[in-house]
C-alpha atoms as one frame of an Amber mdcrd trajectory, in Angstrom:
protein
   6.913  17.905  25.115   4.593  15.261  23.559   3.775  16.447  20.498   7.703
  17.098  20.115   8.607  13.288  20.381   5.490  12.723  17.909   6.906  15.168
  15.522  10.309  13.436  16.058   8.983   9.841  15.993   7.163  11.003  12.336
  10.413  12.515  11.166  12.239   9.249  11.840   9.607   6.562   9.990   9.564
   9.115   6.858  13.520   8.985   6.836  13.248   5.600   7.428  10.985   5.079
   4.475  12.368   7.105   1.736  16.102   5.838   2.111  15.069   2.841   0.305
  12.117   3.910  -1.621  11.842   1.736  -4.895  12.764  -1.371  -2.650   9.661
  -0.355  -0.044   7.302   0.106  -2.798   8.250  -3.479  -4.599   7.571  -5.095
  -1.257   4.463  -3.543  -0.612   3.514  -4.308  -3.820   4.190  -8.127  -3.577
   2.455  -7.615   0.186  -1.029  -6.199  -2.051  -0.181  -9.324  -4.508   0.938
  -7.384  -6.996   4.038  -8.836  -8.668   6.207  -5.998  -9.589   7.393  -7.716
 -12.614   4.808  -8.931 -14.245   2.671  -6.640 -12.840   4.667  -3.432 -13.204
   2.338  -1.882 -14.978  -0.105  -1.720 -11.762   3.205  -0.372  -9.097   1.093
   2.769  -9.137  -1.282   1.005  -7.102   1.753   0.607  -4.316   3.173   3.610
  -4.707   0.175   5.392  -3.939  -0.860   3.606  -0.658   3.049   4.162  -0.141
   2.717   8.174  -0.286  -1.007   8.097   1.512  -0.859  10.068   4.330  -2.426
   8.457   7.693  -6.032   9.159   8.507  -6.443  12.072  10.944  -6.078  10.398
  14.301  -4.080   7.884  13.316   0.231   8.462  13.972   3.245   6.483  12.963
   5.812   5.415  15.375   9.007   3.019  15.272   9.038   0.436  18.625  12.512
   0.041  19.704  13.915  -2.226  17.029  13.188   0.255  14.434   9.849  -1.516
  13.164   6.813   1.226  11.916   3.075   0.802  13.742   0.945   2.508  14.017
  -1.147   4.720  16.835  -4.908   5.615  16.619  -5.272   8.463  19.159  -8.403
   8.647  20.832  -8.953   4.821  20.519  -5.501   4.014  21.755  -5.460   1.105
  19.394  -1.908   0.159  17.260  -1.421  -1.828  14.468   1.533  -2.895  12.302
  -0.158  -2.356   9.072  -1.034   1.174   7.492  -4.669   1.960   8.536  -5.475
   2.385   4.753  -3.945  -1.113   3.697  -7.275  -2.948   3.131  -8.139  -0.150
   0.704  -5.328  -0.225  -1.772  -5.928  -3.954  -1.377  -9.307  -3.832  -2.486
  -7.808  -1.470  -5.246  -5.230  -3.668  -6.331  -7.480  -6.801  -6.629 -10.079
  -5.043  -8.496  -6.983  -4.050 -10.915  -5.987  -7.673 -11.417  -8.678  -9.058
 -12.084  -9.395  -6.485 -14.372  -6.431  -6.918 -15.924  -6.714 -11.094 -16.234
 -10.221 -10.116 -17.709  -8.601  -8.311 -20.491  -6.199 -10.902 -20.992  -8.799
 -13.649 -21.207 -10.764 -11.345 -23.533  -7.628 -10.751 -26.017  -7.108 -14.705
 -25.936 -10.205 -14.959 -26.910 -10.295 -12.443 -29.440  -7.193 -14.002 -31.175
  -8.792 -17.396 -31.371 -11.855 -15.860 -33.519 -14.234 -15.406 -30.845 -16.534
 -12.233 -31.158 -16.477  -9.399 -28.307 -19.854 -10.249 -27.192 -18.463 -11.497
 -24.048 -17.455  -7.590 -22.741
């Protein structure tokens, strides 16, 4: 009977998820500080932690106001944010300041400075 309301709790957050879809991936985006649209080129970055399935042991769950947390199931520990969040973080830093790197190098470039600076 458990694993029936966990396979019905994971059914709900996925409907949940998907009926708004482009507007959940724009706010995670802004919530990894990616702006979606001057950064749109980098949404990939958000709409891959949005698809990334939960580690094994970890479950999703809505409380009783309809907000998603999450359930780690031999620790017992929840959380509100997606067990993988600090990854994409990381990810989507690294790709902005990659990005602003470029951009600082093209300035450069323009302005007659050589490439010796890569």
């Amino acid at each position: 009977a458990e694993q029936i309301q966990l396979d019905e709790q994971a059914r709900l957050v996925a409907e949940k998820a998907a009926r708004d879809r482009p507007g959940n991936i724009a706010a995670l985006a802004r919530h990894l500080g990616i702006d979606p649209v001057f950064d749109a080129d980098l949404l990939w970055v958000a709409e891959e932690a949005f698809d990334a399935e939960l580690p094994e042991e970890w479950t999703a769950h809505l409380d009783e106001e309809g907000n998603e947390y999450y359930y780690h199931t031999t620790t017992g520990a929840t959380s509100w944010d997606h067990p993988l969040e600090s990854h994409y973080h990381t990810i989507a830093l690294k790709q902005l300041a990659e990005k602003q790197r470029k951009k600082i190098i093209d300035m450069n470039l323009g302005k007659g400075q050589t490439s010796d600076i890569l």
